């Protein structure tokens, strides 16, 4: 099959999880004998299209000439890609046999407007006014936001041949918004493992006393302030003086976090910047995840691949699909900083437990290998062919 991926930016695997996992999926599909066209770029400002830096004058003719069988809409929480695609020739192509997959790379339950404005570091007067308004009228705005997303997801679902999430644990929320009699278009394909291999148990003998966090430094999406606040308490205890906390990644809130660290004189914490995370996973003993929600949790499976024990704020149902609580990682009640700190300190004190859970993590990672994910893709493509 010929497959075209639709997105709003070029394929740069260094930017984020969506780009990296898309590249892995493209490589996987090519190994399965399919051809991928990445990416048809939609210019959100004027609705124009391009491919390999060349404008597409006629989208319908492009799809026909390239003999595209399937178009994959990469933004599953908004109509910003699918709507212009359909309106500019995609609908005609679909009516003539083309198939559309909408792919949701995130948790479909998006942050609320109140959460967004609360996350702004340097708030202006108008931001405080909006926060007060959203807080006082919470019930009204929650209902309004729910209605908005109900309309968006119904549009995406009704105009796609399949709607794919990263986990079936996201289905209940989507069903509550869609309110349909059947949901045969819903399908789940988890992200495959990022690294080419799963480390042997020998890697556990070379672990250092390092706690690791790998993420885009965005408070509303990753809540890294939680990890830093917990580390502030831990770092002041003498028994942990030989432990270090490393944060890998960059993002809009880097200055915010660095300022907090300096202001509170927090020791043994470093911001490593945008780096290849694999060497960091190889040496770290404990991995932290504090996101308010995730579609999958790519960095969790990366930690499992390298025997780093993940300690996760259990904010999303998908985490329990990836990690067995108290076996291959620890799931802590969401927003409970006291329990989170206790879980971290427990692992810091007990090397035997870290090694035991690291081994379980290496074994757990095998569930998400390329072969397993490829089978799900093949089943999806076969289903589209028969429909």
CSV table of C-alpha atoms in Angstrom, one decimal, residues 202-208 282-283:
chain,number,residue,atom,x,y,z
A,202,UNK,CA,24.5,-6.9,32.8
A,203,UNK,CA,23.6,-3.2,32.4
A,204,UNK,CA,22.3,-3.3,36.0
A,205,UNK,CA,25.8,-3.9,37.4
A,206,UNK,CA,27.0,-0.5,36.0
A,207,UNK,CA,24.2,1.7,37.3
A,208,UNK,CA,25.1,4.9,39.1
A,282,UNK,CA,22.2,3.4,30.5
A,283,UNK,CA,23.8,4.9,33.6
